Structures are given as C-alpha cells and as structure tokens.
Coordinates of C-alpha atoms and ligand atoms in Angstrom, one line a residue:
M1 CA -17.7 -19.4 -10.0
T2 CA -19.2 -17.4 -12.9
K3 CA -18.5 -13.7 -12.7
A4 CA -21.1 -11.2 -13.8
A5 CA -19.6 -8.7 -16.2
T6 CA -19.1 -5.2 -14.7
P7 CA -22.0 -3.1 -15.9
Q8 CA -20.5 -0.9 -18.6
T9 CA -22.1 2.2 -19.8
A10 CA -22.4 3.2 -23.5
E11 CA -20.0 6.0 -22.7
F12 CA -17.4 3.5 -21.5
R13 CA -18.0 1.2 -24.5
E14 CA -18.0 3.8 -27.3
G15 CA -15.5 6.0 -25.8
S16 CA -16.0 9.0 -28.1
G17 CA -12.4 9.0 -29.2
Q18 CA -11.2 8.6 -25.6
L19 CA -10.5 5.7 -23.2
L20 CA -13.2 6.5 -20.7
F21 CA -13.6 5.0 -17.3
P22 CA -16.9 4.0 -15.7
P23 CA -19.0 6.8 -14.2
G24 CA -18.1 7.3 -10.6
F25 CA -14.6 5.9 -10.9
L26 CA -12.8 7.0 -7.8
W27 CA -9.7 9.0 -8.8
G28 CA -7.3 9.6 -6.0
A29 CA -3.8 9.9 -4.7
A30 CA -2.2 8.2 -1.7
T31 CA 0.3 9.0 1.1
A32 CA 1.2 7.5 4.5
A33 CA 1.6 9.1 7.9
Y34 CA 5.3 8.5 8.6
Q35 CA 6.3 9.3 5.1
I36 CA 4.8 12.9 5.1
E37 CA 3.6 14.1 8.5
G38 CA 6.8 15.0 10.4
A39 CA 5.9 16.5 13.8
A40 CA 7.3 13.3 15.3
N41 CA 7.4 14.6 18.9
I42 CA 4.5 17.0 18.9
D43 CA 1.1 16.9 20.7
G44 CA 1.8 13.7 22.6
R45 CA 3.0 11.5 19.7
K46 CA 5.5 8.9 20.9
P47 CA 7.9 6.7 18.8
S48 CA 6.9 4.0 16.4
I49 CA 9.2 1.3 15.2
W50 CA 10.1 3.5 12.2
D51 CA 11.3 6.3 14.5
T52 CA 13.5 3.8 16.3
F53 CA 14.7 2.2 13.1
S54 CA 15.4 5.5 11.2
H55 CA 17.4 6.8 14.2
T56 CA 19.5 3.6 14.3
P57 CA 22.7 4.4 12.3
G58 CA 23.1 2.5 9.1
K59 CA 19.4 1.5 8.7
V60 CA 18.2 4.4 6.4
L61 CA 20.1 5.8 3.5
G62 CA 21.8 9.1 4.4
G63 CA 20.6 8.8 8.0
D64 CA 17.3 10.3 7.0
S65 CA 14.2 10.0 9.2
G66 CA 10.5 11.1 9.2
D67 CA 11.1 13.7 11.9
V68 CA 10.1 16.5 9.6
A69 CA 9.3 14.9 6.3
C70 CA 6.9 17.1 4.3
D71 CA 5.7 18.8 7.5
H72 CA 2.2 17.8 6.4
Y73 CA 1.1 17.9 10.1
H74 CA 1.3 21.7 9.9
R75 CA 0.8 22.2 6.2
Y76 CA -2.2 19.9 5.6
R77 CA -4.5 22.8 4.6
E78 CA -2.2 23.8 1.8
D79 CA -1.9 20.2 0.8
V80 CA -5.6 19.6 0.7
G81 CA -5.8 22.8 -1.4
L82 CA -3.4 21.3 -3.9
M83 CA -5.5 18.1 -4.0
A84 CA -8.6 20.2 -4.8
E85 CA -6.7 22.0 -7.6
L86 CA -5.9 18.6 -9.1
G87 CA -9.6 17.7 -8.8
L88 CA -9.0 14.5 -6.7
K89 CA -12.2 12.7 -5.8
S90 CA -10.5 10.9 -3.0
Y91 CA -7.4 11.0 -0.8
R92 CA -5.9 7.9 0.8
F93 CA -3.9 8.7 3.9
S94 CA -2.9 6.7 7.0
V95 CA -3.3 7.4 10.7
S96 CA -0.2 7.3 12.8
W97 CA -0.9 4.8 15.6
P98 CA 1.6 6.3 18.0
R99 CA 0.0 9.8 17.4
V100 CA -3.5 8.7 18.5
Q101 CA -2.7 5.9 21.0
P102 CA 1.0 6.6 21.9
D103 CA 1.6 3.5 24.0
G104 CA -0.2 1.1 21.6
S105 CA -2.9 0.4 24.2
G106 CA -5.0 2.3 26.6
G107 CA -6.7 5.6 26.1
A108 CA -6.6 7.9 23.1
N109 CA -4.5 11.0 22.6
Q110 CA -7.1 13.5 21.8
A111 CA -4.6 16.0 20.4
G112 CA -3.5 13.3 17.9
L113 CA -7.1 12.5 16.9
D114 CA -7.8 16.2 16.5
F115 CA -5.3 16.4 13.7
Y116 CA -7.1 13.7 11.7
R117 CA -10.5 15.4 12.5
R118 CA -9.1 18.7 11.1
L119 CA -7.7 16.9 8.0
V120 CA -10.9 15.0 7.3
D121 CA -13.0 18.1 7.8
E122 CA -10.8 20.0 5.3
L123 CA -11.1 17.1 2.8
L124 CA -14.9 17.0 3.1
A125 CA -15.1 20.8 2.8
Q126 CA -13.3 20.4 -0.5
G127 CA -15.6 17.6 -1.7
I128 CA -12.7 15.0 -1.4
E129 CA -13.7 11.6 -0.1
P130 CA -11.3 10.5 2.8
W131 CA -10.0 7.0 2.5
L132 CA -8.3 6.0 5.8
T133 CA -5.7 3.3 6.2
L134 CA -5.2 2.3 9.8
Y135 CA -1.8 0.7 9.6
H136 CA 0.9 1.8 7.2
W137 CA 3.8 0.3 9.2
D138 CA 4.2 2.5 12.2
L139 CA 3.7 0.2 15.2
P140 CA 4.0 1.9 18.5
Q141 CA 7.5 1.0 19.9
P142 CA 6.0 -0.4 23.3
L143 CA 4.2 -3.0 21.3
E144 CA 7.4 -4.0 19.5
D145 CA 9.1 -4.2 22.9
A146 CA 6.3 -6.6 23.9
G147 CA 7.0 -8.9 21.0
G148 CA 5.7 -7.0 17.9
W149 CA 3.7 -8.7 15.2
P150 CA 5.2 -12.2 15.9
A151 CA 3.3 -12.0 19.2
R152 CA -0.4 -12.9 19.0
D153 CA -1.5 -10.1 21.4
T154 CA -0.5 -7.5 18.9
A155 CA -3.5 -8.6 16.8
A156 CA -5.9 -7.8 19.7
R157 CA -4.1 -4.5 20.3
F158 CA -4.6 -3.6 16.6
A159 CA -8.3 -4.3 16.8
D160 CA -8.7 -2.1 19.9
Y161 CA -6.8 0.7 18.1
A162 CA -9.0 0.3 15.0
E163 CA -12.1 0.6 17.2
L164 CA -10.7 3.7 18.8
V165 CA -10.0 5.5 15.5
H166 CA -13.3 4.3 14.0
G167 CA -15.1 5.6 17.0
A168 CA -13.5 9.0 16.6
L169 CA -13.8 9.4 12.8
G170 CA -16.5 7.0 11.8
D171 CA -19.0 9.8 11.6
R172 CA -17.1 11.3 8.6
V173 CA -15.0 8.5 7.0
R174 CA -16.7 5.8 5.1
Y175 CA -13.8 3.9 3.5
W176 CA -11.5 1.9 5.9
T177 CA -8.4 0.0 5.0
T178 CA -7.0 -2.0 7.9
L179 CA -3.4 -2.9 6.7
N180 CA -1.2 -1.6 4.0
E181 CA 0.9 -4.3 2.5
P182 CA 1.2 -6.9 5.3
W183 CA 3.9 -8.6 3.1
C184 CA 6.3 -5.7 3.8
S185 CA 5.4 -5.5 7.5
S186 CA 6.1 -9.3 7.9
F187 CA 8.8 -10.2 5.5
L188 CA 10.8 -7.0 5.2
G189 CA 10.3 -6.1 8.9
Y190 CA 11.0 -9.5 10.4
G191 CA 12.6 -11.5 7.6
S192 CA 15.2 -9.6 5.6
G193 CA 15.2 -6.8 8.3
V194 CA 15.5 -4.0 5.7
H195 CA 12.4 -2.4 7.2
A196 CA 11.5 -1.6 10.8
P197 CA 11.9 -3.3 13.3
G198 CA 14.8 -4.8 11.4
I199 CA 14.5 -8.4 12.7
T200 CA 15.9 -11.2 10.6
D201 CA 14.1 -14.4 11.6
G202 CA 12.2 -16.4 9.1
A203 CA 9.8 -18.1 11.6
D204 CA 9.0 -14.7 13.1
S205 CA 8.2 -13.3 9.7
V206 CA 5.6 -16.0 9.1
R207 CA 4.1 -15.5 12.6
A208 CA 3.9 -11.8 11.9
A209 CA 2.0 -12.4 8.6
H210 CA -0.5 -14.5 10.5
H211 CA -1.0 -12.0 13.3
L212 CA -1.3 -9.1 10.9
M213 CA -4.1 -10.9 9.1
L214 CA -5.7 -11.9 12.4
G215 CA -5.6 -8.3 13.5
H216 CA -7.2 -7.3 10.2
G217 CA -10.1 -9.7 10.6
L218 CA -10.7 -8.7 14.2
A219 CA -10.6 -5.0 13.3
V220 CA -13.1 -5.4 10.5
Q221 CA -15.5 -7.3 12.8
A222 CA -15.2 -4.7 15.5
M223 CA -15.7 -1.7 13.2
R224 CA -18.5 -3.4 11.2
A225 CA -20.4 -4.1 14.3
A226 CA -20.6 -0.3 14.9
R227 CA -21.2 0.7 11.4
P228 CA -22.4 -2.0 9.0
D229 CA -22.9 0.6 6.3
H230 CA -19.1 1.4 6.0
D231 CA -16.8 -0.1 3.5
F232 CA -13.9 -2.2 4.9
G233 CA -10.9 -3.7 3.2
V234 CA -7.3 -4.4 3.2
T235 CA -4.5 -3.5 0.8
L236 CA -2.1 -6.1 -0.6
N237 CA 1.0 -5.5 -2.7
L238 CA 0.5 -8.1 -5.4
Y239 CA 3.0 -9.0 -8.1
A240 CA 2.8 -10.7 -11.4
V241 CA 5.3 -13.6 -11.1
S242 CA 6.9 -15.4 -14.0
P243 CA 9.6 -18.1 -14.4
E244 CA 12.7 -17.0 -16.3
T245 CA 12.5 -20.0 -18.6
D246 CA 10.0 -22.8 -18.8
S247 CA 12.3 -25.3 -17.1
A248 CA 10.8 -27.2 -14.2
V249 CA 13.1 -25.5 -11.6
D250 CA 12.1 -22.1 -12.8
V251 CA 8.4 -22.9 -13.0
D252 CA 8.7 -24.2 -9.4
A253 CA 10.5 -21.1 -8.3
A254 CA 7.7 -19.0 -9.7
R255 CA 5.1 -21.1 -7.9
R256 CA 7.0 -20.6 -4.6
I257 CA 7.4 -16.8 -5.0
D258 CA 3.8 -16.4 -6.1
G259 CA 2.9 -18.4 -2.9
L260 CA 4.9 -16.2 -0.6
A261 CA 4.2 -12.9 -2.3
N262 CA 0.6 -13.2 -3.2
R263 CA -1.3 -16.4 -2.1
I264 CA -0.1 -16.4 1.5
F265 CA -2.4 -13.4 1.9
L266 CA -5.0 -13.8 -0.8
D267 CA -6.0 -17.3 0.2
P268 CA -6.5 -16.8 3.9
I269 CA -8.2 -13.5 3.5
L270 CA -10.5 -14.4 0.5
L271 CA -10.8 -18.2 0.9
G272 CA -10.2 -18.8 4.6
R273 CA -7.3 -21.2 4.2
Y274 CA -3.5 -21.3 3.7
P275 CA -2.3 -22.6 0.4
Q276 CA -1.1 -26.2 1.1
D277 CA 1.9 -25.9 -1.2
V278 CA 3.1 -22.8 0.7
V279 CA 2.6 -24.6 4.0
A280 CA 4.8 -27.4 2.7
D281 CA 7.5 -25.0 1.4
L282 CA 7.6 -23.3 4.8
Q283 CA 8.2 -26.6 6.7
P284 CA 11.9 -26.1 7.1
V285 CA 11.2 -22.7 8.8
T286 CA 8.0 -23.2 10.8
D287 CA 5.2 -25.7 11.3
L288 CA 2.7 -22.9 11.7
A289 CA 1.8 -24.1 15.2
H290 CA 0.8 -20.5 16.0
V291 CA -2.3 -20.8 13.8
R292 CA -5.2 -21.5 16.2
E293 CA -8.6 -23.0 15.5
G294 CA -11.0 -20.3 14.3
D295 CA -8.3 -17.9 13.2
L296 CA -8.9 -18.4 9.5
D297 CA -12.6 -17.7 10.0
V298 CA -11.7 -14.4 11.5
I299 CA -9.1 -13.7 8.8
A300 CA -11.7 -14.4 6.1
T301 CA -14.3 -12.0 7.5
P302 CA -16.0 -10.7 4.3
L303 CA -14.6 -7.6 2.7
N304 CA -16.3 -4.7 0.9
M305 CA -13.3 -4.0 -1.2
L306 CA -9.8 -5.2 -1.9
G307 CA -7.0 -2.7 -2.3
I308 CA -4.2 -3.7 -4.7
N309 CA -0.8 -2.0 -4.8
Y310 CA 1.0 -2.7 -8.0
Y311 CA 4.5 -1.7 -9.0
S312 CA 6.3 -4.4 -11.0
R313 CA 6.7 -8.1 -11.8
H314 CA 9.0 -10.7 -10.3
V315 CA 10.8 -12.9 -12.7
V316 CA 12.6 -15.8 -11.0
S317 CA 14.9 -18.6 -11.6
G318 CA 15.3 -21.8 -9.5
A319 CA 18.9 -22.1 -10.5
P320 CA 20.4 -20.5 -7.4
A321 CA 23.1 -17.8 -7.6
P322 CA 26.4 -19.2 -6.2
D323 CA 26.7 -16.5 -3.6
A324 CA 23.0 -16.4 -2.5
A325 CA 23.6 -18.5 0.5
D326 CA 23.0 -17.1 4.0
E327 CA 21.8 -13.5 3.6
P328 CA 18.8 -12.7 5.7
S329 CA 15.8 -13.2 3.4
C330 CA 12.3 -12.0 2.9
W331 CA 11.5 -15.4 1.3
P332 CA 11.5 -17.9 4.2
G333 CA 12.1 -21.4 3.0
S334 CA 12.8 -20.2 -0.6
E335 CA 15.9 -18.1 0.2
R336 CA 18.0 -19.3 -2.7
I337 CA 15.6 -18.3 -5.5
R338 CA 17.2 -15.8 -7.9
F339 CA 15.4 -12.7 -9.1
V340 CA 16.3 -11.7 -12.7
T341 CA 15.7 -8.7 -14.8
R342 CA 14.8 -8.8 -18.5
G343 CA 16.3 -5.6 -19.7
L344 CA 13.1 -3.6 -19.7
P345 CA 13.2 0.1 -18.7
V346 CA 13.6 0.5 -15.0
T347 CA 12.5 3.3 -12.6
D348 CA 14.9 4.9 -10.1
M349 CA 14.1 2.0 -7.7
G350 CA 15.5 -0.4 -10.3
W351 CA 12.0 -1.9 -10.8
E352 CA 11.1 -2.9 -14.3
V353 CA 8.2 -1.1 -15.8
D354 CA 5.7 -3.8 -16.6
A355 CA 2.1 -2.5 -17.1
P356 CA 0.8 -5.8 -18.7
G357 CA 1.7 -7.3 -15.3
L358 CA -1.1 -5.2 -13.8
V359 CA -3.7 -6.6 -16.2
E360 CA -2.4 -10.1 -15.3
V361 CA -2.8 -9.4 -11.5
L362 CA -6.2 -8.0 -11.8
R363 CA -7.6 -10.7 -14.1
R364 CA -6.0 -13.4 -11.9
V365 CA -7.5 -12.1 -8.7
N366 CA -10.9 -11.8 -10.3
D367 CA -10.7 -15.2 -11.9
E368 CA -9.3 -17.2 -9.0
Y369 CA -11.1 -15.6 -6.0
P370 CA -14.6 -14.7 -5.1
E371 CA -15.6 -11.4 -6.7
V372 CA -14.9 -8.3 -4.6
P373 CA -14.7 -4.6 -5.8
I374 CA -11.1 -3.7 -6.4
Y375 CA -9.3 -0.4 -5.9
I376 CA -5.8 0.2 -7.0
T377 CA -4.7 1.8 -3.8
E378 CA -1.1 2.5 -5.0
N379 CA 0.7 2.6 -8.3
G380 CA 3.5 4.9 -9.4
S381 CA 7.2 5.3 -10.0
A382 CA 10.3 7.0 -8.7
Y383 CA 12.4 9.1 -11.1
V384 CA 15.1 11.7 -10.6
D385 CA 13.5 15.1 -11.1
D386 CA 15.1 18.5 -12.0
V387 CA 13.6 21.8 -11.0
V388 CA 14.1 24.2 -13.9
N389 CA 12.7 27.7 -13.6
D390 CA 10.4 26.6 -10.7
K391 CA 8.9 23.8 -12.9
V392 CA 9.3 20.1 -12.9
D393 CA 8.8 18.2 -16.1
D394 CA 8.5 14.4 -15.4
P395 CA 7.7 12.6 -18.6
D396 CA 8.8 9.2 -17.4
R397 CA 6.5 9.3 -14.3
L398 CA 3.7 10.6 -16.5
A399 CA 4.2 7.7 -19.0
Y400 CA 4.2 5.2 -16.2
F401 CA 0.9 6.4 -14.9
D402 CA -0.5 6.5 -18.4
A403 CA 0.5 2.9 -19.2
H404 CA -0.8 1.6 -15.9
L405 CA -4.1 3.4 -16.3
R406 CA -4.5 1.8 -19.8
A407 CA -3.9 -1.5 -18.1
C408 CA -6.7 -0.8 -15.6
H409 CA -8.9 0.1 -18.4
E410 CA -8.1 -3.1 -20.2
A411 CA -8.9 -5.1 -17.0
I412 CA -12.2 -3.3 -16.7
S413 CA -13.1 -4.1 -20.3
H414 CA -12.5 -7.8 -19.4
G415 CA -15.1 -7.5 -16.6
V416 CA -12.7 -6.9 -13.6
P417 CA -14.5 -4.7 -11.1
V418 CA -11.8 -2.0 -10.7
R419 CA -13.6 0.9 -9.0
G420 CA -10.9 3.4 -8.4
Y421 CA -7.2 4.3 -8.7
F422 CA -4.9 6.1 -6.2
A423 CA -1.6 7.4 -7.6
W424 CA 1.4 6.9 -5.5
S425 CA 2.2 9.4 -4.4
L426 CA 0.5 12.8 -4.0
M427 CA 3.9 14.2 -3.1
D428 CA 7.6 13.3 -2.7
N429 CA 8.2 11.8 0.7
F430 CA 10.3 9.6 3.0
E431 CA 10.8 6.4 1.0
W432 CA 11.5 4.1 4.0
A433 CA 15.0 2.6 3.9
W434 CA 15.8 4.9 0.9
G435 CA 15.1 8.0 2.9
Y436 CA 14.5 11.1 0.7
S437 CA 16.6 9.8 -2.2
K438 CA 13.6 8.5 -4.1
R439 CA 10.9 10.7 -5.5
F440 CA 7.5 9.2 -6.2
G441 CA 5.4 12.3 -6.0
M442 CA 3.2 14.1 -8.5
I443 CA 4.1 17.2 -6.4
H444 CA 7.7 18.0 -5.9
I445 CA 8.9 18.8 -2.4
D446 CA 11.9 21.0 -1.6
Y447 CA 12.9 19.6 1.7
D448 CA 14.8 22.8 2.7
T449 CA 12.0 25.2 2.1
Q450 CA 9.0 22.9 2.0
L451 CA 8.0 24.5 -1.2
R452 CA 5.5 22.4 -3.2
I453 CA 5.6 22.4 -7.0
P454 CA 3.1 20.3 -8.9
K455 CA 5.0 18.4 -11.6
S456 CA 3.8 18.0 -15.2
S457 CA 2.4 14.5 -14.2
A458 CA 0.1 16.2 -11.7
R459 CA -1.2 18.6 -14.4
W460 CA -1.8 15.6 -16.7
Y461 CA -3.5 13.6 -14.0
A462 CA -5.8 16.5 -13.3
D463 CA -6.8 16.4 -16.9
V464 CA -7.4 12.6 -16.8
I465 CA -9.7 13.1 -13.8
R466 CA -11.6 16.0 -15.5
R467 CA -12.3 13.8 -18.6
N468 CA -12.7 10.6 -16.6
G469 CA -10.4 9.0 -19.1
L470 CA -7.4 9.1 -21.3
A471 CA -6.9 10.2 -24.9
A472 CA -7.1 7.1 -27.2
Q473 CA -3.7 6.3 -28.6
Ligands
FCB501 C1 4.8 0.7 -1.2 C2 4.5 1.4 0.1 C3 4.5 2.9 0.0 C4 5.7 3.4 -0.8 C5 5.7 2.6 -2.2 C6 6.8 3.1 -3.1 O1 5.4 -0.6 -0.9 O2 3.2 1.0 0.5 O3 4.6 3.4 1.3 O4 6.8 3.2 -0.2 O5 5.8 1.3 -2.0

C-alpha cells in the first residue's frame, strides 16, 4: 500500500531555527484512574481487581495501594488548573469502571459519573480537550469472580459499560480510547501474575488477550452507532525488538517476542487476522479454540486513531538462561527467551533509554499496516527526584522527553501521521506493582501533604507547547 506523505507546512519544513511540529499537534499529558484518584470507597465505588490485588500482602511493593493516591478525586480542580498553567491542549485520563458501574453490569452509579462530568466540564472550561480511556486495568471485582478476561462474557460486559459511559459523556468528549495496553492486562495479569488479578496461566493469558480485543471491537461498534462523528481508538504498548546477535536462534527469539508483544494485537486489530507464526508458537499452550467465527471482523472494526505507548526496546537472545525454567511467564510458549541489556543509560525502572526505537516503531506501524492517525498516548520515564527549596530539578526526565519528541519529529518527517503526544505522566502516581516508589510525573506529589510542585520538566514542556516545537540542536 502506498502511503500519502503527511501534508507538511512550510513552517514545519523550514523550522525557523526550531524543530516545529505540524499545526494543531495535540500536546497532552496522561494519567489513569486507579493511579491518581484515591477515594476508593466513596460515592458508591466498589473494588476493582487492583483494590483486591494491592490489599493482598506481598503483591505491591511496600504494601502500597491506590486508596488515597494523589487524591485527585477531591483535588481535580487544582490539577486542571495546573494543566492550564502548562498550556496542555489535551488531557488523557481514564474512567474507573467500578466507580461508574460498581458491579460491572447493570445500572450506572450516577455519583460516579458526576465526578467525570465535573472533571470534563472543568477541562472544557479551561480549553483542554478531554481524551477518555475506558479501561486502564481496573476490572470490577465481580467480573473477575465470574471468570475475568479469560471468560468471553467479559467482552460483552465491557461493551455495555462503554455504551453507558459514552451515553453519559458523549455530549462533551470526542476522543475515546477503549483499552490501555491490553498486553499488560493479559500477559502481566493472567500470565506472569505481577499485575492484578495475579493469575499465572499461559492459556488464560491468551484467552484474555482475545476477549479484550473482542470487547474493544464491540465497544467501538456500539459507541460509533450512537455518534459516528466521534474518534475511536485503542492504545497498544509497542516495543522495538532486536536480536542480541544475528545468530539464527537470536533472530528467531526476536521474531517470537515481536509476535507476542506487538503483532498479536496489531494484526487482529488492523488486519483482521492472527499472525500465523504466533499461532504456531502458541500451540504448546493453547489451540485458540476460544476464537469464534466472526470475532476477527469485530476486532478489526475500523479505527479513527491508534494510540501508541512507548517506553523502551526489548533485546533478546534465544540462548536460554540456565535458570530460566519454570517461573510464571508473560511470554506464553516462549518462556525461556532471555532479555538482555546493552549497557545504555537506564531509568529508575531499569528500562534502557532508546529513543531511536520509537522512530523504528512508528515507521514500522505505518509501513506494515493500513494508515491510521497515530497518537503517542504515553511516553516518559521514572527517576528519583529531590525536593530542594520547594523545587524539583529533573534533568534526566526532561532529556528523556526531549529525545523522544525529536524521535516523533523524525518519524513525522518520514511521513508517519503522528498527530499528538501525551507525556506520561502529568503527576507522580501509584506505579502498579511498584507502588509509590517510582516517580514518572512532571508534577511532584508529596504523598503526606498532597502538595503539588511542577518539576523543571513541566516548565520545559510548557515552553515546548507554547512554541509548538523544540529548539534545534
Ligand atoms: C504503562 C501504563 C501506565 C504506567 C506506565 C509507566 O505501561 O499504561 O499506567 O504505569 O506504564
């Protein structure tokens, strides 16, 4: 398929000494409900799998939970004020399913929906485009008790929930993301078990991936029927994947990991089929008998946009580690592949900083799949921060953003239709199994006082937004 080059303006091409982005580029920041809201037991909200998981001893570092988090439920007005100070054009947030439909089925909890109405109205009043994610991992616990994502019915429940939220907020929200990172929901939630609900079953993880995608397709169909003018999409966490060496075993390991990390979602959603090599790799784990006729047509319901979350690259070796044997794995059928590091600088997560990998991912998606507008819906880094005289200077985080924005610019100059960028994250928050020990925010949170301090990366980002670009190097 030949790709039309993205229309570039003279301003973008000539740059006037700066690296300018196309006019209308959507500059934003992202968060997720369970990571920031707190108010876990208020106004009718009931537990999600993350409440259960974080209250299970040993699952989350330090015994942390999202019970209070950044108390955003009560402080959203202040937080939207900070977004306005940064000049954000858009804010990506997620809706907590157990807040708005506490049992995962049946009627809406109006008090929960009211919170999102207030939040969205505040955003609109400040001229900030709301970008709503329906599922950022907080499945209502009753649905997990009924089988969770490995059960087909959960897909139908998700579509009902999507319709319910869309019915309530569709008059004021135009951008709708169904799922955030179904890879994590499936393979960390049901494979390695390091995320909620903490199940370790390879076949379940593959079933979960399928039902998440089915739920996505059903939800887009239901919402689009009501509002064909809205923009619907899904967010995938994509990785650049490389073999450690050019040996045949390493190259095959890279093919397998690319299959399980990227193509197992990209191919069904954008091409309407599972990649045959991945289906073959999965044979020892599952025969995919849960895939029913017609499912792939639903899963491939056309998208208005694709969200990509990018953090790092996987470098892999097919020469297995001697002790890699029987740990629960998030790589079903490919459990013994070894992940290696190359000695590049790492973030506080231990993830190597690899901005060229983002160019690779963006060009690959655009070259190998039908063209769809792309938004970077998350990109960012955790570093240890020090508060000195009420200020936080975070040069490493700033450099990470800078390098990855240059990568986006490079991809755009190659014709990839990247239409926006959401920094992860607006503020420090509950980093899942790592609790509050990892700080990804542009705004520092003091969890004792709930004081917010914009870091130097936030000031820098405000300047990038104001100029619609970066200073040329
Ligand atoms: C992504 C998640 C997000 C956050 C970042 C660091 O996988 O979508 O919630 O945890 O990683």
